[in-house]
Short mmCIF file of C-alpha atoms in Angstrom, two decimals:
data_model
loop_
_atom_site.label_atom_id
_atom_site.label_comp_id
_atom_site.label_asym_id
_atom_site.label_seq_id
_atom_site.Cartn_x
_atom_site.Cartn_y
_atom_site.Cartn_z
CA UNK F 1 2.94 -19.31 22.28
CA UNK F 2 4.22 -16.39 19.98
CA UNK F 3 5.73 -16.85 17.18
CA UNK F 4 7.30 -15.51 13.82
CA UNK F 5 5.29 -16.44 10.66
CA UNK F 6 3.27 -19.12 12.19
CA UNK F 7 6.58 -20.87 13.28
CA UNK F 8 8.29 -21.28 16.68
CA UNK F 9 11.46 -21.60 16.83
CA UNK F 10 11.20 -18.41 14.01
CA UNK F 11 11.94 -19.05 9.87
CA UNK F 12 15.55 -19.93 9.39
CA UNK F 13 17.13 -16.86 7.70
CA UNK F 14 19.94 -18.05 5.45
CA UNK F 15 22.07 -15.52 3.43
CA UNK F 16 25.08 -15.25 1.83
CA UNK F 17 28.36 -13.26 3.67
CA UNK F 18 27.98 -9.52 3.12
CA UNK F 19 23.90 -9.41 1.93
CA UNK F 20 21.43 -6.88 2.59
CA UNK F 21 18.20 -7.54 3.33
CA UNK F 22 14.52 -5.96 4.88
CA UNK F 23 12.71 -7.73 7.08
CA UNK F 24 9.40 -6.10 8.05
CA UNK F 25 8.24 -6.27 11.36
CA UNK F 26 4.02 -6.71 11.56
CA UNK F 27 3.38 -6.38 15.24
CA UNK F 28 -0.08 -8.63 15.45
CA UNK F 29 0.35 -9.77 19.29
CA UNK F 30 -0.69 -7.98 22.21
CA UNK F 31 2.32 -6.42 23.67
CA UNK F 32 5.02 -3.96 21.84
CA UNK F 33 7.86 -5.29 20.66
CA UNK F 34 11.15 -5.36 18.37
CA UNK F 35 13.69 -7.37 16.87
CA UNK F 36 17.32 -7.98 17.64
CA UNK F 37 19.75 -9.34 15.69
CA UNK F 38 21.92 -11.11 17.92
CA UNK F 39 25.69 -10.76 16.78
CA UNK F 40 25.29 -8.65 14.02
CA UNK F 41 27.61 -5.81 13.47
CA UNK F 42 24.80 -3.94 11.94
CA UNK F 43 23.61 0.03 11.49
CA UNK F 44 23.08 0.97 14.83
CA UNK F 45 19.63 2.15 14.30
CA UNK F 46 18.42 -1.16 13.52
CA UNK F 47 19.76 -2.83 16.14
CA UNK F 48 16.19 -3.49 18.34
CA UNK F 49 17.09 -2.01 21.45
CA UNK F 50 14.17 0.21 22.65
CA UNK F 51 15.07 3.70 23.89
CA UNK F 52 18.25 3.28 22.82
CA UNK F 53 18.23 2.84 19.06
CA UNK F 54 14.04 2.33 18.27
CA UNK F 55 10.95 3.18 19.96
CA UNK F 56 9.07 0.04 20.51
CA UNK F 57 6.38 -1.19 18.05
CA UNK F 58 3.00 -1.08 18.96
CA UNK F 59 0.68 -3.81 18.54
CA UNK F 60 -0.94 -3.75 14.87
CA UNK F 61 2.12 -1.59 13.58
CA UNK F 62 5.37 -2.16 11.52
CA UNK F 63 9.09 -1.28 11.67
CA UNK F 64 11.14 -2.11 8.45
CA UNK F 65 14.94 -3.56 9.88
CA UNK F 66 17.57 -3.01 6.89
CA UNK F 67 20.32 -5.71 7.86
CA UNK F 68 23.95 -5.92 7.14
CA UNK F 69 25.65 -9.13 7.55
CA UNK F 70 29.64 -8.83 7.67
CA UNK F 71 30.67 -11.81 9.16
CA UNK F 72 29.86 -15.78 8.35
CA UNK F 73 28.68 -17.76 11.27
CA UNK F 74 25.57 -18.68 12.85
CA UNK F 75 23.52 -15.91 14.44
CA UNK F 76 19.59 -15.24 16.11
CA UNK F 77 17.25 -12.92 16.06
CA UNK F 78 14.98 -11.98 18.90
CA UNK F 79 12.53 -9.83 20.90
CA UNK F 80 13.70 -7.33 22.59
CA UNK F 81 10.68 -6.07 24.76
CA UNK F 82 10.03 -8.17 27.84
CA UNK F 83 12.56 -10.90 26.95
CA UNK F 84 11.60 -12.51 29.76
CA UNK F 85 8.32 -13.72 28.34
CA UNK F 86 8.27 -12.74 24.51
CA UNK F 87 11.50 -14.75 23.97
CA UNK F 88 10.71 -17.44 26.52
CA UNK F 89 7.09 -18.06 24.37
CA UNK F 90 8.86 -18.36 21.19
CA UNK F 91 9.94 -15.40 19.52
CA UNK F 92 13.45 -16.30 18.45
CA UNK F 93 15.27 -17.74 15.29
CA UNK F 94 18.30 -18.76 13.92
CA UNK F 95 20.54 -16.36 10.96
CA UNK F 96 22.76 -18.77 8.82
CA UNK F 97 25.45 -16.19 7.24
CA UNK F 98 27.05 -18.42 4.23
CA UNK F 99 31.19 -17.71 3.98
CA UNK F 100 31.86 -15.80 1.39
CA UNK F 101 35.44 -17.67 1.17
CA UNK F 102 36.00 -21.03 -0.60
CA UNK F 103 37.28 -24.23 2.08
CA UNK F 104 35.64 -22.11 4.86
CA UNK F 105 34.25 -25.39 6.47
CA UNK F 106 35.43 -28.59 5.49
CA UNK F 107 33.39 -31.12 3.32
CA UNK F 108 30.01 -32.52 5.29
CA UNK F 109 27.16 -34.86 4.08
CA UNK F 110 23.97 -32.55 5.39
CA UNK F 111 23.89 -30.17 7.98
CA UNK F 112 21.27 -29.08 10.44
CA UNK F 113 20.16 -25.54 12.95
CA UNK F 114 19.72 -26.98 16.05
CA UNK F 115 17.64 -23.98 18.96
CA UNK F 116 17.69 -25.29 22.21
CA UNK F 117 15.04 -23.64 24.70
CA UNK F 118 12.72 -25.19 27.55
CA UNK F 119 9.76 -24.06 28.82
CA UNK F 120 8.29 -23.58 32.32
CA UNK F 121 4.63 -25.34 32.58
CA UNK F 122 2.29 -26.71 35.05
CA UNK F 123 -1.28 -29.03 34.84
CA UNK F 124 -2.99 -25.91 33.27
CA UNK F 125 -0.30 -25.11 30.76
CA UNK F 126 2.55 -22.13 30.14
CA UNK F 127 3.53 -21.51 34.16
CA UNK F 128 1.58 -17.45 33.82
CA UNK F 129 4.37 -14.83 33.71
CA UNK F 130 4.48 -11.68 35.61
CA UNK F 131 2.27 -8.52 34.02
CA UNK F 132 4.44 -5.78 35.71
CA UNK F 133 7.37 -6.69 36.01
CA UNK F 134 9.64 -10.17 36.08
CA UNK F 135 9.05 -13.53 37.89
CA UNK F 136 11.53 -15.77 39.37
CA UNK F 137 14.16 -12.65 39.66
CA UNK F 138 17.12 -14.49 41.40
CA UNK F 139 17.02 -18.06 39.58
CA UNK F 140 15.70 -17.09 36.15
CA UNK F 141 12.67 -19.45 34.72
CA UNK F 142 14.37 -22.58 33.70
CA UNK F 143 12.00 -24.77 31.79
CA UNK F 144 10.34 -27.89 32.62
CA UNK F 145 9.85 -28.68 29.16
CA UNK F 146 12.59 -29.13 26.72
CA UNK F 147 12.04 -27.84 22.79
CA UNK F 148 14.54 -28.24 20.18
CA UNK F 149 13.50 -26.10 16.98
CA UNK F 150 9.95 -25.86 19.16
CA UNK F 151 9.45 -29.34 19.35
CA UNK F 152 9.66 -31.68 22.53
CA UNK F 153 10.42 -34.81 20.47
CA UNK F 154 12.64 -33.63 17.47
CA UNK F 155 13.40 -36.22 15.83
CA UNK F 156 16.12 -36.57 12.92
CA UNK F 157 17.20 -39.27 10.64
CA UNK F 158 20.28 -39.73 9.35
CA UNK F 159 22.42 -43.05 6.99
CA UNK F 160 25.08 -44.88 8.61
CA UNK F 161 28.43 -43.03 8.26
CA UNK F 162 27.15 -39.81 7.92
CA UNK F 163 29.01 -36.70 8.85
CA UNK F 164 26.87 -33.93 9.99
CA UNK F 165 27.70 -30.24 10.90
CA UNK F 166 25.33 -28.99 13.54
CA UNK F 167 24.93 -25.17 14.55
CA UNK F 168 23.62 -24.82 18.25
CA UNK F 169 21.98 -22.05 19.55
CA UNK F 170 20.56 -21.65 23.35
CA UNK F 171 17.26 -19.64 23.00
CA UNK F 172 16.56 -20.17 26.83
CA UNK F 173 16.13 -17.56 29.12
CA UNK F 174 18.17 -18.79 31.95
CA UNK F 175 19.70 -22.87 31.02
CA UNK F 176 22.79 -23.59 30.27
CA UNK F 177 23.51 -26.97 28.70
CA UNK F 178 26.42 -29.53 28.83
CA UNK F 179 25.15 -31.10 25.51
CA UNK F 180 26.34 -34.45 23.56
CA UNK F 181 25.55 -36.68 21.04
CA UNK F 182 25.83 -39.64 23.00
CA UNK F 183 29.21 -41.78 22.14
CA UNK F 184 29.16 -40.27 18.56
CA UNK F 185 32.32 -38.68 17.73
CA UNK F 186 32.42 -35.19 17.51
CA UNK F 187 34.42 -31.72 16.94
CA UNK F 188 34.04 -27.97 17.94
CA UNK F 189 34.75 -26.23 14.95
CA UNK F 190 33.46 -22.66 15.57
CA UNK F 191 31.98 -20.39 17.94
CA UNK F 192 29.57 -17.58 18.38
CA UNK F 193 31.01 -15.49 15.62
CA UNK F 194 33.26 -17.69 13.58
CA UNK F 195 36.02 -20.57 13.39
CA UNK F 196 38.48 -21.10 16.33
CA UNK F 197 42.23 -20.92 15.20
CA UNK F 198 42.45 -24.81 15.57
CA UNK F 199 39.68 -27.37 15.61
CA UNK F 200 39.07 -29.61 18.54
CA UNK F 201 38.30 -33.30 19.60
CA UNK F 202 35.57 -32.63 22.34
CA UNK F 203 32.52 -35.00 24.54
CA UNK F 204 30.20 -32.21 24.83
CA UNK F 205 29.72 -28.94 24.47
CA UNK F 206 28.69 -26.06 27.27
CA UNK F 207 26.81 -23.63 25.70
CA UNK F 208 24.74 -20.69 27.60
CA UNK F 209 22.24 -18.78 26.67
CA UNK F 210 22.20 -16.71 23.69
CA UNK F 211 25.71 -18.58 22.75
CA UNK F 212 26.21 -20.61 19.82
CA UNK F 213 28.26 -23.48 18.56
CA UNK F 214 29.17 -25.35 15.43
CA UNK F 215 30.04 -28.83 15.54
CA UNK F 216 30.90 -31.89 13.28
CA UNK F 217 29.40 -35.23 14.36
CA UNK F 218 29.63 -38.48 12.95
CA UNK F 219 27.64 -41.29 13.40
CA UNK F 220 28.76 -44.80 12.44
CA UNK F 221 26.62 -47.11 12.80
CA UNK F 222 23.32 -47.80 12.57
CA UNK F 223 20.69 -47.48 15.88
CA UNK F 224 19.47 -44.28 18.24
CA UNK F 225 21.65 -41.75 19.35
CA UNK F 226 20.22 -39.51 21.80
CA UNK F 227 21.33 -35.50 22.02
CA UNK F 228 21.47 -35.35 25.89
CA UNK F 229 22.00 -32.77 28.54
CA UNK F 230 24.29 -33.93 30.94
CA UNK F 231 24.34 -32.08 34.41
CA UNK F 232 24.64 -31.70 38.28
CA UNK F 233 21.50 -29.14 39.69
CA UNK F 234 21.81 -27.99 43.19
CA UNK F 235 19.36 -28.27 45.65
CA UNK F 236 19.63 -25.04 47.47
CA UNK F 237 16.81 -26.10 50.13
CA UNK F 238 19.16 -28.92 51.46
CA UNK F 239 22.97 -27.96 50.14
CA UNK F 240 23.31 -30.91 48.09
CA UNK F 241 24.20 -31.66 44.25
CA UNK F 242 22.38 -34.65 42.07
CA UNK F 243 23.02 -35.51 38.69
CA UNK F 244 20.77 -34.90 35.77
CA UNK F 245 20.52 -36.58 32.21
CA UNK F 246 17.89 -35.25 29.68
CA UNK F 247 16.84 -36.12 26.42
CA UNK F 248 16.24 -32.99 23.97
CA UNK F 249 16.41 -34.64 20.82
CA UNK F 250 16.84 -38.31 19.39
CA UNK F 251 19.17 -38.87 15.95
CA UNK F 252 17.95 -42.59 14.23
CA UNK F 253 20.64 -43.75 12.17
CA UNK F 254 19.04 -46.10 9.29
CA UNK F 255 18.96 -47.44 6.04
CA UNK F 256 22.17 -48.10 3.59
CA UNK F 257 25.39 -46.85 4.30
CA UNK F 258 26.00 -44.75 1.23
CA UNK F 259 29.37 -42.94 0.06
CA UNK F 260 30.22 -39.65 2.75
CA UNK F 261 31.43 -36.58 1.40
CA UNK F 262 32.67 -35.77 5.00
CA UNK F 263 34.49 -38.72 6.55
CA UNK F 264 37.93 -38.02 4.88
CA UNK F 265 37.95 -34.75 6.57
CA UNK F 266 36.33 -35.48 9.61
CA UNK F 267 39.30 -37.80 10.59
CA UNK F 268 41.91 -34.72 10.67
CA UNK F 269 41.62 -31.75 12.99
CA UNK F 270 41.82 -28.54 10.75
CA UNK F 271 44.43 -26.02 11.67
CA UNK F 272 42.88 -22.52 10.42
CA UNK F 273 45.71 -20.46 9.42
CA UNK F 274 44.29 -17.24 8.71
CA UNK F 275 42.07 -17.00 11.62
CA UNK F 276 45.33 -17.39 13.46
CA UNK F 277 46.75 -14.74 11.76
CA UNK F 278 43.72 -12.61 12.29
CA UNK F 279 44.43 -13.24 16.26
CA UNK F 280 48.23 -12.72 16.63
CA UNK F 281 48.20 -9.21 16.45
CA UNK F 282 45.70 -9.41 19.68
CA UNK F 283 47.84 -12.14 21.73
CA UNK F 284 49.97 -9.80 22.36
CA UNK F 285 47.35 -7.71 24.86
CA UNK F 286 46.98 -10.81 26.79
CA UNK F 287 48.59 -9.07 29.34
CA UNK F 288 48.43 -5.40 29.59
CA UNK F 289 46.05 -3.97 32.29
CA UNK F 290 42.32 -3.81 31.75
CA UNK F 291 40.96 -0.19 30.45
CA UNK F 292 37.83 -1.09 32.33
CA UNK F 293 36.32 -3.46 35.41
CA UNK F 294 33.12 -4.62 35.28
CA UNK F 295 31.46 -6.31 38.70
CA UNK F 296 28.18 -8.48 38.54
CA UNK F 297 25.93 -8.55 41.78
CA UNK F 298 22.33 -7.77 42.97
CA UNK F 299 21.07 -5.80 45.41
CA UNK F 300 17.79 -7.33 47.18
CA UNK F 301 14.99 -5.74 49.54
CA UNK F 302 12.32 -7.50 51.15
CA UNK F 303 12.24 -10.71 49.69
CA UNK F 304 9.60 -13.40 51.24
CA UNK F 305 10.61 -14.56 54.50
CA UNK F 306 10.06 -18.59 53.06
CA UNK F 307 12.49 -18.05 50.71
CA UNK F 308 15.06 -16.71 52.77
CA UNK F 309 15.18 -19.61 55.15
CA UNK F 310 15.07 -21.83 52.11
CA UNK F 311 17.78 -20.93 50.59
CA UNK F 312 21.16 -22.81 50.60
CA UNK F 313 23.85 -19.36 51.52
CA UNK F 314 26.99 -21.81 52.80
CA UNK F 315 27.30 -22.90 48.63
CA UNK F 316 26.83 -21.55 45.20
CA UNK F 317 27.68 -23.37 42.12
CA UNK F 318 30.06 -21.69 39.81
CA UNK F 319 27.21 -22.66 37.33
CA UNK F 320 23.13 -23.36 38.16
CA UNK F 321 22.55 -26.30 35.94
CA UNK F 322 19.10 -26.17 36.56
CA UNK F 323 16.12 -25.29 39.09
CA UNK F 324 14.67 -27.82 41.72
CA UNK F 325 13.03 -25.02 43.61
CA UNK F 326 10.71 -23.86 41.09
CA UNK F 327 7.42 -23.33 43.35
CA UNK F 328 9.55 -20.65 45.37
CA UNK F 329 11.93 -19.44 42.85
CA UNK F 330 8.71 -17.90 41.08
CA UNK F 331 8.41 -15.73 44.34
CA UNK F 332 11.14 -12.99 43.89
CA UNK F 333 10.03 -10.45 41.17
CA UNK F 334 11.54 -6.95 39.80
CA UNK F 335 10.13 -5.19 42.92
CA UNK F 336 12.98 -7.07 45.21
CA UNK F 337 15.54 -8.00 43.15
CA UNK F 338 17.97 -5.42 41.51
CA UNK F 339 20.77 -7.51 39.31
CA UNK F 340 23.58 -5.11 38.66
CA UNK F 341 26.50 -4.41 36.52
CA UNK F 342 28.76 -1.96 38.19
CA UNK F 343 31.95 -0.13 37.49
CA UNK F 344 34.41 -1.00 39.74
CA UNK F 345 36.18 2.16 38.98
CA UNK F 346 33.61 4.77 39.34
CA UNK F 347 30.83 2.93 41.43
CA UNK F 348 28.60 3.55 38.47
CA UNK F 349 25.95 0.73 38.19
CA UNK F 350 23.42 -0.49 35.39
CA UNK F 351 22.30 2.64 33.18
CA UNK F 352 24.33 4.99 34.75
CA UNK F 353 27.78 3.65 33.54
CA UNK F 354 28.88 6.02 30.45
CA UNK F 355 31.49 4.39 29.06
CA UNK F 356 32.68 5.82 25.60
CA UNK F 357 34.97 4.69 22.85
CA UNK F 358 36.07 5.26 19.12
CA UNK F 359 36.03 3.09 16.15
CA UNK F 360 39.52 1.56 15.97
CA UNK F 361 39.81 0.85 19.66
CA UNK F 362 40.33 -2.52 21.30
CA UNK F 363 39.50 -2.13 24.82
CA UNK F 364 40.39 -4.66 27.59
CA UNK F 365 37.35 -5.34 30.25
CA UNK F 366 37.82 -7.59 32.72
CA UNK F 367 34.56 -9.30 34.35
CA UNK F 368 34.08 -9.83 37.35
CA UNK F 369 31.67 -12.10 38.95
CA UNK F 370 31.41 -11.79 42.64
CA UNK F 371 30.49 -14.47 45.08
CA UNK F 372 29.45 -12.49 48.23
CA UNK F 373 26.04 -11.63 47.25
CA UNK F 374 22.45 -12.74 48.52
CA UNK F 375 22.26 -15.43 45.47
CA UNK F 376 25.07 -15.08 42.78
CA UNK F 377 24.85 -17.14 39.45
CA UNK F 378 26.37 -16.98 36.53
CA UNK F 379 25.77 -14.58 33.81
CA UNK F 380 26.45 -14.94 29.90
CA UNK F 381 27.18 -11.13 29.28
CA UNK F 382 26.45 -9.88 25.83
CA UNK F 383 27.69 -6.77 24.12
CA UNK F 384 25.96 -5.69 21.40
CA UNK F 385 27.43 -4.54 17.61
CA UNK F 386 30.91 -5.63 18.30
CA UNK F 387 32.73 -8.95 18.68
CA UNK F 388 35.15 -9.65 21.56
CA UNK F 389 37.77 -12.23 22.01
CA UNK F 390 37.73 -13.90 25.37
CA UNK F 391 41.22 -13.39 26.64
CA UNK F 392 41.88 -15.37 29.59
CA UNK F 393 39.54 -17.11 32.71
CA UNK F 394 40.89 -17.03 36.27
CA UNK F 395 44.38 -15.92 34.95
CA UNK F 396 44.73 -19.01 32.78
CA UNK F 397 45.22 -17.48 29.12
CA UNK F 398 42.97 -19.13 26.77
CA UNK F 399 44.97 -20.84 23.82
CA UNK F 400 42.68 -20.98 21.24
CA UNK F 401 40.60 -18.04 19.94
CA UNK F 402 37.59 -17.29 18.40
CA UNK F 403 35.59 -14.45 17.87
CA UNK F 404 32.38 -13.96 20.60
CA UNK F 405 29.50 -11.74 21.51
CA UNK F 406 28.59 -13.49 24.53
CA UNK F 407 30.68 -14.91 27.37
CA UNK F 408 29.39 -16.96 30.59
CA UNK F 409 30.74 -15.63 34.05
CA UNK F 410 30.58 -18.21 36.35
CA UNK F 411 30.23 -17.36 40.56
CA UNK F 412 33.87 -16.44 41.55
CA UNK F 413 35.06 -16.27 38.04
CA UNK F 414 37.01 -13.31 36.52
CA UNK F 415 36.87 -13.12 32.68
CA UNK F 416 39.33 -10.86 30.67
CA UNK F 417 38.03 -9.85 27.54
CA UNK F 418 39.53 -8.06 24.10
CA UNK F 419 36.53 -5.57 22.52
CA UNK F 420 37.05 -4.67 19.11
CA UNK F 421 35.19 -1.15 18.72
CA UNK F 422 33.95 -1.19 14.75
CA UNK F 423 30.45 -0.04 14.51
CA UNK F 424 29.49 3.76 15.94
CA UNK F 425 26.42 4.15 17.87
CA UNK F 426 24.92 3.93 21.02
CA UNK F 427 25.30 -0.06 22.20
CA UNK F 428 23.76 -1.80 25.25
CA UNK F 429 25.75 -4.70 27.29
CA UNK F 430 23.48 -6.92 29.03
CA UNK F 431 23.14 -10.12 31.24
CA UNK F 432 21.11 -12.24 28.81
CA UNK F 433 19.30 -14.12 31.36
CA UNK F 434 15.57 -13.00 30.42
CA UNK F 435 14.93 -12.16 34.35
CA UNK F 436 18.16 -10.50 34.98
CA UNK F 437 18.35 -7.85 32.19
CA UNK F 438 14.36 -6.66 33.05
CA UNK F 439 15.29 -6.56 36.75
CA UNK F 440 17.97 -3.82 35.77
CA UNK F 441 21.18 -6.24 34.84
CA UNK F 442 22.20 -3.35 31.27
CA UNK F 443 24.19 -0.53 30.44
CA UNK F 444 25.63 1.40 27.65
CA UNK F 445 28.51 2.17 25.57
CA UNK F 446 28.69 4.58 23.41
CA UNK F 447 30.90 4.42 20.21
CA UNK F 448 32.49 7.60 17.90
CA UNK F 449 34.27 7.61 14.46
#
């Protein structure tokens, strides 16, 4: 594995709202690499993305990152060089930005950073990853192995009656999850970049990768509860769905019921009046047209005869829960696959869209994910130094908002999203599954006082 300090998942970094802080990159493995800071509306020249803002840093030298944090909310940092195996072996971590504002959450008894990631491995160990280029090109490598905070059996205990606020992050290069705490009441209280307008009453939580989500859960009673992934995987080789249930973490709840500082407030579902302010002046571009259209496809050239006639073409989940073709999902690599993001209104694709804005705008993209390709999947797009507000899915208008960076596009799906332009510089947008952005799935956007 790689890691950051000794430690994988990375060191927690927890600051308060609006600090500044250097972080000093020492480059000791064997590849070159550099640090993003997933989220962050940062200075653009610190923002890790190689040839765009930084040249990458060699083995056995430094880079010094000078990072603003703005907003509150739960963040990561990761590598940005070879994603698909630098982040896959274990460097990522979690950013806990402390509000600034009194009340911001409500009262809890403890509260715990949860990274989800998994981990693809065979009899001899890590399953190897390609040199060149990028293995398992159409599916993305989904684990085998499931790690929360780099363990496989994280463990946590809590009292009886306790109310704790969990922030979730998906480190994985390709999984989604459908996560729960088994029958343990719980509420989604925020999102990637900060508090919906209302809170909600919720079973589990979908969260791709690179999202992140911060619930309450409250556990009653004494006994196990397990933190489960709940899913249906399709079998591409025969055209048939099965249901999946996996443990990633166990919560034993033991020992005296003590007093909770959380369970008053845990029983009422927080209206959040000011982030609804903050959105009303955006509701109101629910329906204009979009200023730009965004398709996601692939283009594909020779791949292995095998895996052609093995591969399901009469169905594709709106969502791949999982991979039960791993021996020949491995086969496809960056020299067949091409995973693009094209303009629908110029043609342009990948790095040759040039799309430019100025601080102040809000720009309305629509996403489009289409269906008629070799092997569509979803794809959580990411847009870097900005935050977006996801607008609507499939024409239905979404009712309760919350500031994002990333945004899952299922097969078929059309996404309309609100892009506030703040920060100038040159940004990329990216599919952030690992195999998908090194096969060619990025572009940029260029932003101008």
């Amino acid at each position: 594995m790689y890691s950051y300090n000794g430690q994988t998942s990375g060191p927690l970094l927890d600051v308060p709202q609006g600090a500044k802080v250097v972080v000093r990159l020492d480059n000791r493995i064997d590849q070159p690499t550099t640090v993003h800071w997933h989220g962050i509306r940062l200075d653009n020249r610190f923002d890790g993305a190689v040839g765009m803002t930084q040249t990458a840093v060699k083995p056995g030298e430094q880079f010094d990152y000078r990072v603003y944090f703005p907003d509150a909310g739960i963040y990561w940092y990761h590598a940005h060089v070879r994603e698909d195996v630098q982040q896959a072996l274990g460097l990522f971590g979690n950013i806990l930005v402390r509000p600034n504002t009194a009340g911001y959450y409500a009262p809890v008894d403890r509260e715990e950073a949860l990274v989800l990631s998994d981990l693809l491995m065979n009899e001899r160990g890590v399953f190897p990853f390609g040199a060149e280029t990028a293995t398992h090109a159409l599916m993305g490598r989904f684990g085998n192995v499931f790690l929360v905070n780099g363990e496989p059996d994280y463990a946590l205990n809590v009292k009886p009656g306790s109310v704790v606020r969990f922030y979730l992050t998906n480190a994985s290069s390709v999984r989604p999850y459908n996560v729960s705490f088994g029958d343990a009441p719980m509420k989604l209280i925020a999102a990637d970049a900060g508090r919906f307008e209302r809170e909600e009453w919720v079973n589990s939580i979908v969260i791709a990768p690179a999202q992140r989500y911060v619930v309450v859960v409250r556990f009653p009673k004494a006994g196990t509860v397990a933190l489960t992934n709940r899913v249906q995987v399709t079998n591409h080789a025969y055209g048939n769905l099965f249901s999946e249930v996996d443990t990633l973490a166990r919560i034993h709840v033991r020992g005296p019921a003590g007093p909770s500082n959380g369970a008053a407030s845990f029983a009422r579902l927080r209206d959040n009046a000011d982030v609804a302010h903050e959105m009303a002046k955006y509701k109101a571009q629910m329906d204009r047209v979009p200023d730009r259209r965004l398709g996601l496809t692939l283009r594909v050239d020779s791949l292995p005869l095998g895996l052609v006639l093995n591969t399901d073409t009469t169905y594709f989940a709106p969502v791949e829960w999982g991979d039960v073709m791993q021996m020949m999902s491995w086969l496809p690599t960056g020299h067949e696959v091409r995973w693009l993001l094209r303009d629908l209104d110029t043609g342009k694709e990948n790095d040759a869209i040039d799309w430019h804005f100025r601080v102040g705008d809000v720009v309305k993209i629509r996403l489009f994910n289409d269906p008629s390709s070799f092997h569509p999947m979803q794809h959580p797009i990411h847009f870097h130094g900005q935050r977006f507000i996801v607008l609507s899915k499939n024409g239905v208008q979404n009712d309760n908002l919350v500031w994002k960076d990333t945004v899952l596009v299922p097969v078929g799906a059309t996404i309309d999203i609100l892009l506030e332009v703040t920060n100038p510089g040159h940004w990329m947008m990216h599919c952030h599954i690992g195999e998908h952005l090194e096969t060619g799935m990025h572009a940029m956007f260029e932003v101008t006082q």
